[in-house]
Coordinates of C-alpha atoms and ligand atoms in Angstrom, one line a residue:
M15 CA 55.6 190.0 79.3
T16 CA 58.6 191.5 81.7
I17 CA 61.7 192.0 79.9
A18 CA 64.9 192.5 80.9
R19 CA 68.2 194.0 79.1
A20 CA 71.8 193.5 80.0
A21 CA 75.4 193.7 78.3
V22 CA 78.2 191.5 78.3
D23 CA 81.8 192.5 77.3
L24 CA 83.4 189.9 75.6
D25 CA 86.8 192.1 74.9
V26 CA 87.5 193.3 78.1
T27 CA 88.7 190.6 80.6
G28 CA 88.7 190.7 84.3
P29 CA 89.9 188.5 87.3
Q30 CA 90.6 185.0 86.3
I31 CA 88.0 183.3 88.2
S32 CA 89.9 180.7 90.7
R33 CA 88.2 177.0 89.4
H34 CA 88.5 177.3 94.1
L35 CA 85.6 179.7 94.7
Y36 CA 83.5 175.8 93.3
G37 CA 84.9 174.2 96.3
H38 CA 83.1 171.8 99.0
F39 CA 83.8 171.4 103.2
A40 CA 82.6 167.4 104.5
E41 CA 82.6 168.3 108.5
H42 CA 81.9 165.3 111.2
L43 CA 78.4 166.3 111.5
G44 CA 75.2 164.6 111.3
R45 CA 75.7 162.0 107.9
C46 CA 77.8 164.3 105.6
I47 CA 80.8 162.0 106.6
Y48 CA 79.2 158.7 108.3
G49 CA 76.3 157.1 106.4
G50 CA 77.7 160.2 103.3
F51 CA 80.8 159.8 102.1
W52 CA 81.9 156.7 104.2
V53 CA 80.0 153.5 104.2
G54 CA 82.6 151.4 105.8
E55 CA 84.6 148.5 103.9
D56 CA 81.7 145.7 104.9
S57 CA 78.7 147.5 103.4
P58 CA 76.1 146.8 100.7
I59 CA 76.2 149.7 99.5
P60 CA 79.0 149.5 96.5
N61 CA 82.5 151.8 98.3
E62 CA 85.9 151.9 97.2
R63 CA 87.8 151.2 100.6
G64 CA 84.6 152.2 102.7
I65 CA 83.9 155.1 100.4
R66 CA 80.8 155.5 98.9
L67 CA 81.2 155.4 94.8
D68 CA 77.9 156.8 93.7
V69 CA 78.8 160.0 95.3
V70 CA 82.5 159.9 94.0
E71 CA 80.8 159.5 90.9
A72 CA 78.6 162.6 91.0
L73 CA 80.5 164.7 92.5
R74 CA 83.5 163.6 89.2
R75 CA 81.1 165.7 87.2
L76 CA 81.6 168.6 89.2
Q77 CA 85.0 168.8 88.9
V78 CA 85.4 169.3 92.9
P79 CA 88.7 171.2 93.5
N80 CA 89.6 171.2 97.3
L81 CA 87.3 170.3 99.9
R82 CA 88.1 171.7 103.6
W83 CA 87.5 169.1 106.4
P84 CA 87.2 167.6 109.1
G85 CA 85.5 170.5 110.3
G86 CA 84.1 173.7 111.6
C87 CA 83.3 173.4 114.8
F88 CA 84.5 169.6 115.1
A89 CA 87.6 170.6 114.0
D90 CA 89.0 172.3 117.2
E91 CA 87.9 169.3 119.0
Y92 CA 89.7 167.0 116.9
H93 CA 92.8 165.7 117.7
W94 CA 93.8 164.2 114.3
R95 CA 96.3 161.1 116.3
D96 CA 92.4 159.7 117.1
G97 CA 92.2 159.2 113.4
I98 CA 95.3 156.9 112.2
G99 CA 96.6 153.5 112.9
P100 CA 93.9 150.1 112.1
R101 CA 90.5 151.1 112.7
A102 CA 89.3 148.7 115.7
E103 CA 92.1 150.6 118.2
R104 CA 91.2 153.7 117.2
P105 CA 89.6 155.6 120.5
T106 CA 86.2 157.1 120.4
M107 CA 85.2 160.5 121.3
I108 CA 82.2 162.8 121.9
N109 CA 80.8 165.3 119.0
T110 CA 80.0 167.8 121.5
N111 CA 79.0 170.2 118.5
W112 CA 76.5 167.9 116.3
G113 CA 74.4 166.7 118.4
D114 CA 76.3 164.9 120.9
V115 CA 76.7 161.9 119.6
V116 CA 79.8 158.9 119.6
E117 CA 82.7 159.7 116.7
S118 CA 84.3 156.6 116.1
N119 CA 87.3 157.7 114.8
A120 CA 86.7 155.7 111.2
F121 CA 87.5 157.9 108.4
G122 CA 90.5 159.7 109.4
T123 CA 93.7 161.1 107.9
H124 CA 94.0 158.4 105.4
E125 CA 90.4 157.9 104.4
F126 CA 90.0 161.9 104.3
M127 CA 93.4 161.7 101.4
D128 CA 92.1 158.9 99.6
L129 CA 89.0 160.5 99.3
C130 CA 91.0 163.9 97.8
D131 CA 92.6 161.4 95.1
M132 CA 89.0 159.7 93.8
L133 CA 87.2 163.1 93.8
G134 CA 90.2 164.6 92.0
A135 CA 90.0 167.0 94.7
E136 CA 93.2 169.0 96.0
P137 CA 92.7 168.9 100.4
Y138 CA 92.4 171.5 102.3
V139 CA 92.6 170.5 106.0
N140 CA 91.4 172.4 108.8
G141 CA 93.6 172.5 112.0
N142 CA 92.4 172.3 115.7
V143 CA 93.4 175.7 117.2
G144 CA 90.4 176.4 120.7
S145 CA 91.2 172.8 122.0
G146 CA 94.9 171.0 120.2
T147 CA 98.5 172.4 120.6
V148 CA 100.5 173.9 118.3
Q149 CA 102.8 170.9 118.2
E150 CA 100.2 168.5 117.4
M151 CA 99.6 170.6 114.4
S152 CA 103.3 171.1 114.0
E153 CA 103.1 167.3 114.0
W154 CA 99.8 166.6 111.4
V155 CA 101.9 168.9 108.5
E156 CA 104.4 167.0 109.3
Y157 CA 103.1 163.1 109.4
L158 CA 101.7 164.5 105.9
T159 CA 104.1 166.1 104.1
R160 CA 107.8 164.8 104.9
S161 CA 108.9 162.4 102.3
G162 CA 112.2 161.3 103.5
D163 CA 113.1 159.9 107.6
S164 CA 111.4 161.8 110.8
P165 CA 109.3 160.7 113.5
M166 CA 105.3 161.5 111.6
A167 CA 107.2 160.4 108.5
R168 CA 108.3 157.1 109.9
L169 CA 104.5 157.2 111.7
R170 CA 103.0 157.3 108.2
R171 CA 104.7 154.4 106.9
E172 CA 103.9 152.5 109.7
N173 CA 100.0 153.3 108.6
G174 CA 100.3 151.7 105.7
R175 CA 101.1 155.7 103.0
D176 CA 104.7 155.6 102.0
E177 CA 104.8 158.5 100.3
P178 CA 103.6 162.3 101.7
W179 CA 100.7 163.3 100.2
R180 CA 100.2 167.2 99.1
V181 CA 98.0 169.5 101.1
P182 CA 98.4 173.3 99.8
F183 CA 95.7 174.7 101.8
W184 CA 95.9 174.8 105.6
G185 CA 93.1 176.6 108.0
L186 CA 94.7 177.8 111.1
G187 CA 91.0 177.2 113.0
N188 CA 87.5 177.5 112.6
E189 CA 85.1 180.5 113.7
A190 CA 87.2 181.7 116.4
W191 CA 85.1 184.0 117.9
G192 CA 82.6 181.4 118.8
C193 CA 83.0 178.0 119.0
G194 CA 86.4 177.9 117.8
G195 CA 87.4 178.9 121.1
N196 CA 85.3 182.5 122.3
M197 CA 88.4 184.3 121.5
T198 CA 89.0 188.5 120.8
P199 CA 90.5 189.0 117.2
E200 CA 93.4 190.5 119.3
Y201 CA 93.9 187.6 121.1
Y202 CA 93.3 184.9 117.6
T203 CA 96.3 186.5 115.7
S204 CA 98.6 186.3 117.9
L205 CA 97.7 182.4 118.4
A206 CA 96.9 182.5 114.4
R207 CA 100.9 184.0 114.3
R208 CA 102.4 181.5 116.4
Y209 CA 100.9 178.0 115.1
A210 CA 101.2 179.2 111.6
T211 CA 104.8 179.9 112.2
F212 CA 105.1 176.0 113.3
C213 CA 103.0 175.0 110.2
K214 CA 106.2 173.9 108.3
E215 CA 107.0 173.1 104.0
H216 CA 108.3 169.9 104.2
D217 CA 110.2 169.1 100.8
G218 CA 108.5 171.8 98.8
N219 CA 104.9 170.9 99.9
R220 CA 104.2 175.2 100.0
L221 CA 100.9 176.0 102.4
Y222 CA 98.8 178.0 101.8
R223 CA 97.9 179.0 105.4
I224 CA 93.8 180.2 106.0
A225 CA 93.5 182.6 109.0
A226 CA 90.0 182.1 110.5
G227 CA 88.3 185.6 110.2
A228 CA 85.1 186.5 110.3
A229 CA 81.3 186.2 111.3
D230 CA 79.4 187.9 108.4
D231 CA 80.8 191.4 108.0
D232 CA 82.4 191.5 111.4
I233 CA 85.4 194.2 110.1
R234 CA 87.4 193.6 113.1
W235 CA 88.3 190.2 112.4
T236 CA 89.8 191.9 109.2
H237 CA 91.5 194.1 110.7
A238 CA 93.2 192.7 113.2
L239 CA 94.5 189.7 111.1
M240 CA 95.5 192.3 108.5
A241 CA 96.9 194.3 110.2
S242 CA 99.1 191.8 111.7
A243 CA 99.8 190.0 108.5
T244 CA 101.1 193.3 107.3
S245 CA 103.5 194.2 110.6
S246 CA 106.5 194.8 109.7
N247 CA 107.5 191.9 112.3
A248 CA 105.4 189.5 110.7
P249 CA 108.1 185.9 111.6
D250 CA 108.9 185.7 107.7
P251 CA 109.4 189.0 105.9
Q252 CA 109.2 187.9 102.4
R253 CA 105.8 185.9 104.0
S254 CA 103.0 186.5 105.7
P255 CA 102.3 184.4 108.4
F256 CA 99.1 183.3 106.4
Q257 CA 97.9 183.8 102.8
A258 CA 94.5 184.9 103.2
I259 CA 91.5 185.6 106.2
S260 CA 88.9 183.5 105.8
F261 CA 84.7 184.8 106.9
H262 CA 81.4 182.5 106.7
Y263 CA 78.5 184.2 105.2
Y264 CA 75.4 181.9 105.2
T265 CA 71.3 182.5 104.0
H266 CA 67.8 182.2 105.4
A267 CA 64.9 184.5 105.3
G268 CA 63.8 185.4 109.2
T269 CA 65.6 188.5 110.9
G270 CA 66.8 186.2 114.4
I271 CA 67.9 183.2 115.1
Q272 CA 65.2 181.4 114.3
K273 CA 65.2 179.4 111.0
E274 CA 62.6 178.5 108.9
S275 CA 61.3 175.3 106.3
A276 CA 63.6 174.6 103.3
T277 CA 60.2 173.8 101.9
A278 CA 57.3 175.3 102.5
F279 CA 58.1 179.1 103.0
S280 CA 56.1 182.1 101.6
R281 CA 56.4 185.0 99.2
D282 CA 58.0 186.8 101.2
E283 CA 60.3 185.0 103.1
Y284 CA 61.4 183.9 99.0
V285 CA 61.9 187.6 98.9
R286 CA 63.8 187.6 101.8
T287 CA 66.1 184.8 101.3
I288 CA 66.9 186.7 97.9
S289 CA 67.8 189.6 99.4
K290 CA 69.9 187.9 101.5
A291 CA 71.3 186.1 99.2
Y292 CA 72.5 189.6 97.2
E293 CA 73.5 190.7 100.5
I294 CA 76.9 188.4 100.4
E295 CA 78.1 191.4 98.4
R296 CA 77.9 194.2 100.3
V297 CA 80.1 192.0 103.5
I298 CA 82.5 190.9 100.9
R299 CA 83.5 194.7 99.6
A300 CA 83.5 195.6 103.3
H301 CA 86.2 193.1 104.1
E302 CA 88.2 194.1 100.3
A303 CA 87.4 197.7 101.7
V304 CA 89.8 196.6 104.5
M305 CA 92.0 194.4 103.1
D306 CA 92.7 197.2 100.6
A307 CA 94.0 199.5 103.0
Y308 CA 97.0 196.7 104.1
D309 CA 97.7 195.2 101.1
P310 CA 97.0 197.2 97.5
N311 CA 98.9 195.1 95.6
R312 CA 95.9 191.6 97.0
E313 CA 98.6 189.6 98.2
I314 CA 96.7 188.4 100.4
D315 CA 93.1 186.4 99.4
L316 CA 89.5 186.5 101.1
V317 CA 88.2 183.5 101.0
C318 CA 84.6 182.2 102.6
D319 CA 85.3 178.8 103.2
E320 CA 81.4 178.4 104.7
W321 CA 78.3 179.8 102.9
G322 CA 75.1 178.4 101.9
T323 CA 70.9 178.4 103.2
W324 CA 70.9 176.8 106.6
W325 CA 66.8 176.1 107.4
S326 CA 65.5 174.0 109.8
V327 CA 66.1 170.1 110.0
E328 CA 64.1 168.2 108.4
P329 CA 60.8 167.2 110.3
G330 CA 61.8 163.6 112.2
T331 CA 65.2 164.5 112.0
N332 CA 67.9 164.8 115.0
P333 CA 68.2 168.7 115.4
G334 CA 71.5 168.3 115.7
F335 CA 72.9 166.7 112.1
L336 CA 71.6 170.1 110.8
F337 CA 69.7 168.2 107.4
Q338 CA 68.1 169.7 105.1
Q339 CA 65.6 169.7 101.8
N340 CA 67.1 171.9 98.7
T341 CA 64.4 173.5 96.0
V342 CA 64.7 175.8 93.2
R343 CA 65.6 178.2 96.1
D344 CA 68.6 177.0 97.4
A345 CA 69.6 176.7 93.5
L346 CA 68.9 180.5 92.7
V347 CA 71.0 181.5 96.1
A348 CA 74.1 179.6 94.9
G349 CA 73.0 181.2 90.8
I350 CA 73.4 184.2 93.0
H351 CA 76.7 183.5 95.0
F352 CA 78.5 182.6 92.0
D353 CA 77.9 186.1 89.9
V354 CA 79.3 187.6 93.3
F355 CA 82.1 185.6 94.0
H356 CA 82.7 186.3 90.0
R357 CA 82.8 189.7 90.3
H358 CA 85.3 189.7 93.7
A359 CA 87.5 187.7 91.2
A360 CA 90.5 189.5 92.3
R361 CA 90.4 188.9 96.3
L362 CA 88.5 186.9 96.5
R363 CA 90.1 183.4 95.6
M364 CA 88.3 180.5 97.7
A365 CA 84.5 179.4 98.8
N366 CA 83.1 176.4 100.7
I367 CA 80.0 175.4 100.1
A368 CA 78.3 173.9 103.6
Q369 CA 78.4 171.1 103.0
T370 CA 78.9 169.1 100.4
L371 CA 76.4 165.9 100.9
N372 CA 73.3 165.7 103.6
V373 CA 74.3 168.9 105.7
L374 CA 72.7 172.4 104.8
Q375 CA 72.6 173.0 101.5
A376 CA 74.1 170.0 99.7
M377 CA 74.7 169.0 96.3
I378 CA 73.7 165.5 97.6
L379 CA 71.1 163.7 99.6
T380 CA 71.6 159.8 100.6
D381 CA 69.9 157.8 102.7
D382 CA 71.7 153.9 104.3
E383 CA 69.4 151.7 101.6
G384 CA 72.1 153.2 99.1
G385 CA 69.4 156.2 97.8
L386 CA 71.2 159.1 96.8
V387 CA 69.3 162.2 95.3
L388 CA 71.1 165.1 93.2
T389 CA 69.9 168.4 94.8
P390 CA 69.0 171.5 92.9
T391 CA 72.1 173.4 94.1
Y392 CA 74.6 170.0 92.5
H393 CA 72.4 171.2 88.9
V394 CA 73.7 174.8 89.8
Y395 CA 77.5 173.3 90.0
E396 CA 77.6 171.5 87.1
M397 CA 76.0 173.9 85.3
N398 CA 78.6 176.3 85.8
V399 CA 81.7 173.9 85.3
G400 CA 83.2 176.1 82.9
H401 CA 83.9 179.1 84.6
H402 CA 86.5 177.0 86.7
D403 CA 89.7 179.2 86.2
A404 CA 88.1 181.1 83.3
L405 CA 88.7 185.0 82.8
S406 CA 85.5 186.8 83.8
L407 CA 83.9 189.3 81.7
S408 CA 82.2 192.8 82.9
A409 CA 78.3 191.7 82.6
R410 CA 75.8 193.8 83.7
G411 CA 72.2 194.6 84.2
V412 CA 71.1 197.4 82.1
D413 CA 68.0 197.2 82.9
V414 CA 66.6 195.0 84.8
P415 CA 63.1 195.3 86.9
T416 CA 62.8 194.3 90.8
V417 CA 61.0 192.2 93.7
S418 CA 60.3 193.8 96.6
V419 CA 59.4 192.3 99.9
D420 CA 59.7 194.6 103.4
G421 CA 59.9 197.9 101.5
A422 CA 63.5 197.0 99.7
E423 CA 63.5 196.3 96.6
V424 CA 66.2 193.3 94.6
P425 CA 66.8 192.4 90.8
A426 CA 64.2 189.7 89.0
L427 CA 68.2 189.3 87.4
S428 CA 71.8 188.7 88.4
L429 CA 74.0 187.8 85.9
S430 CA 78.2 187.3 85.2
A431 CA 80.2 186.0 82.4
S432 CA 83.4 184.5 81.7
T433 CA 85.2 183.5 79.0
K434 CA 88.0 180.4 78.2
N435 CA 89.7 178.6 75.0
G436 CA 87.6 180.6 72.3
T437 CA 84.3 180.5 74.1
A438 CA 82.4 182.2 76.3
L439 CA 79.7 181.0 79.5
L440 CA 77.5 183.3 80.3
S441 CA 75.0 182.4 83.8
L442 CA 71.5 184.0 84.3
T443 CA 69.5 184.3 87.8
H444 CA 65.6 184.9 87.7
V445 CA 64.0 185.1 90.9
G446 CA 60.6 187.0 89.8
V447 CA 57.6 184.5 90.9
D448 CA 55.2 186.1 88.7
G449 CA 55.6 185.1 85.4
P450 CA 59.0 184.7 82.6
L451 CA 61.3 187.1 82.3
S452 CA 62.4 187.8 78.6
V453 CA 66.1 189.0 78.5
D454 CA 68.0 190.5 75.7
V455 CA 71.8 190.5 76.6
D456 CA 74.3 193.1 73.8
L457 CA 77.1 190.7 73.6
R458 CA 79.7 193.4 72.9
G459 CA 83.6 193.3 71.4
R460 CA 83.1 190.5 69.9
A461 CA 81.5 187.9 67.2
V462 CA 79.9 184.9 68.5
S463 CA 77.8 181.9 67.5
L464 CA 75.7 180.5 70.5
V465 CA 76.2 177.0 71.0
G466 CA 74.0 176.0 73.3
A467 CA 71.4 177.5 76.6
R468 CA 69.9 174.9 79.9
V469 CA 67.3 176.0 82.3
L470 CA 66.8 174.7 85.7
T471 CA 63.9 175.8 87.3
G472 CA 60.8 174.0 88.5
A473 CA 57.3 174.3 88.8
N474 CA 57.8 176.7 91.6
A475 CA 60.4 177.8 94.2
A476 CA 59.8 175.4 96.6
A477 CA 60.5 172.2 94.1
H478 CA 62.8 169.9 95.2
N479 CA 64.0 166.1 94.4
T480 CA 62.8 163.4 95.6
P481 CA 63.8 159.6 95.7
A482 CA 60.1 158.8 94.1
Q483 CA 60.8 161.7 92.2
P484 CA 64.7 162.1 91.2
D485 CA 64.6 164.6 88.4
A486 CA 61.9 166.9 89.5
V487 CA 64.4 170.2 89.9
R488 CA 66.9 168.9 86.8
P489 CA 68.5 171.1 83.1
V490 CA 66.4 171.0 80.2
P491 CA 67.4 172.6 76.7
L492 CA 66.4 176.3 76.9
N493 CA 65.6 178.7 72.8
A494 CA 67.7 180.7 72.9
S495 CA 68.6 183.3 69.9
M496 CA 70.9 185.0 68.3
E497 CA 69.6 188.8 66.6
G498 CA 72.8 190.4 65.3
S499 CA 75.0 191.4 69.1
V500 CA 71.9 190.7 70.5
L501 CA 70.7 187.2 72.9
R502 CA 66.7 186.7 72.8
L503 CA 65.5 184.0 75.8
Q504 CA 62.9 184.2 77.7
L505 CA 63.5 183.2 81.4
P506 CA 60.6 180.7 83.2
P507 CA 60.1 182.3 86.6
H508 CA 62.4 181.4 89.4
A509 CA 64.8 179.7 87.1
F510 CA 68.5 179.2 86.5
A511 CA 70.2 179.5 83.0
T512 CA 73.6 178.8 80.9
V513 CA 74.3 179.8 77.4
E514 CA 77.3 178.7 75.2
L515 CA 79.0 180.5 73.3
A516 CA 81.9 180.3 70.6
L517 CA 84.0 183.0 70.3
A518 CA 84.4 184.3 66.7
Ligands
AHR24 O1 78.4 174.5 108.7 C1 78.2 174.5 110.2 C2 78.8 175.1 110.7 O2 78.1 176.0 110.8 C3 79.9 174.6 110.6 O3 80.5 173.4 111.4 C4 80.7 176.0 111.7 O4 81.7 177.0 111.9 C5 79.7 176.7 111.2 O5 78.8 177.7 112.7

């Protein structure tokens, strides 16, 4: 049997793991909003004010900390005034990015804020820099957050909402290097400062403005944004024009833009995917190095507001809708990402998986008949809830076997740990496929007792859940034991596990 050794220092705490690393993303894309979150008030599918209730109930178990909306690429062609007022009177538009379909605007600002309330999630509204005006963005902030008497507050009241909402997170455009306007970093940086200036903080609504940053490790964007944010002629010398800079990172198995199947993949494609998932750590380090040079006190955060797997769409579905299955492989990609996110929690303060429902690496797949399937990725989010706002612990492999592809080797085991309220949570991802992995974890520095362990896997790495087999991949109890300070367990192939410990 293959053996791995790891160690966790229970007495050395690191930065807090922001719960916002477990954030979500819902775009007007395919069936994420329409047919996903939103079925409309007249639907036979149980709903409250048009929002699908089984989806809300399932997501509440994940304690969704924030929800990014309305895009993605869609954000830079969205005009918020089209999505308020009586639904029957709202103008339609063409969603040119995603399937060239007609967007009804039935789901708009009030519906989104209602959804956030139902989920208990904080709103992350992504404004339109690409094709919208400064005035439009400024008025959206006023509409959402201003109390008292003002033109936008009056308009909001006419549409049935008296009190302003609290909107902490505000995105200044999206992928400005591509669908957001094909801009250069320097041009976007100037625009972002200008838009940020007119996103006012009404009635104490403190805004966390997020500038759109790089694809992957394109650090030219991080350089330009950081130079501007820290320059002496920043709009407000007390405060940077933006509080965070984003980047996007997607995982796939190929080398080009050609996407592979979500469910039919070779062993090489599987290992390449895992290798690509690990790669996000190098990308984060690259951005951090630039940010550290400009901002050693870490006043500006890094945000990964789009990440996840990107496969070819399920056969027979609209190629513009990005509907893909979700297997054990996707769950392992999520497990690896969270370990990396936890290690970089000092600078990386938010991450949003793309996307919550029916698009890319989704938590939930729904159908129009009322069916709902929880994906393996959903279960990773649920099993990791204990890391939200916990203090990170140093966790590392000491002697870990590798799996290899194309001459490159990746560790067979990824892990991370955190502590809060007298407990510790350990997450382990075993990516080997040839057999179980026996794991010994030396728990140093504090006496602990074992509370319980769970494991998520399937018959193979391509196992997934369907309406006919909704529990093919679900967490089950895992045998584990303590021998002195050593935690012993055996992980099946391609598995994600969590272990809960009580600190003495
Ligand atoms: O998540 C799907 C799309 O991927 C988003 O709209 C865009 O920002 C990214 O390219």
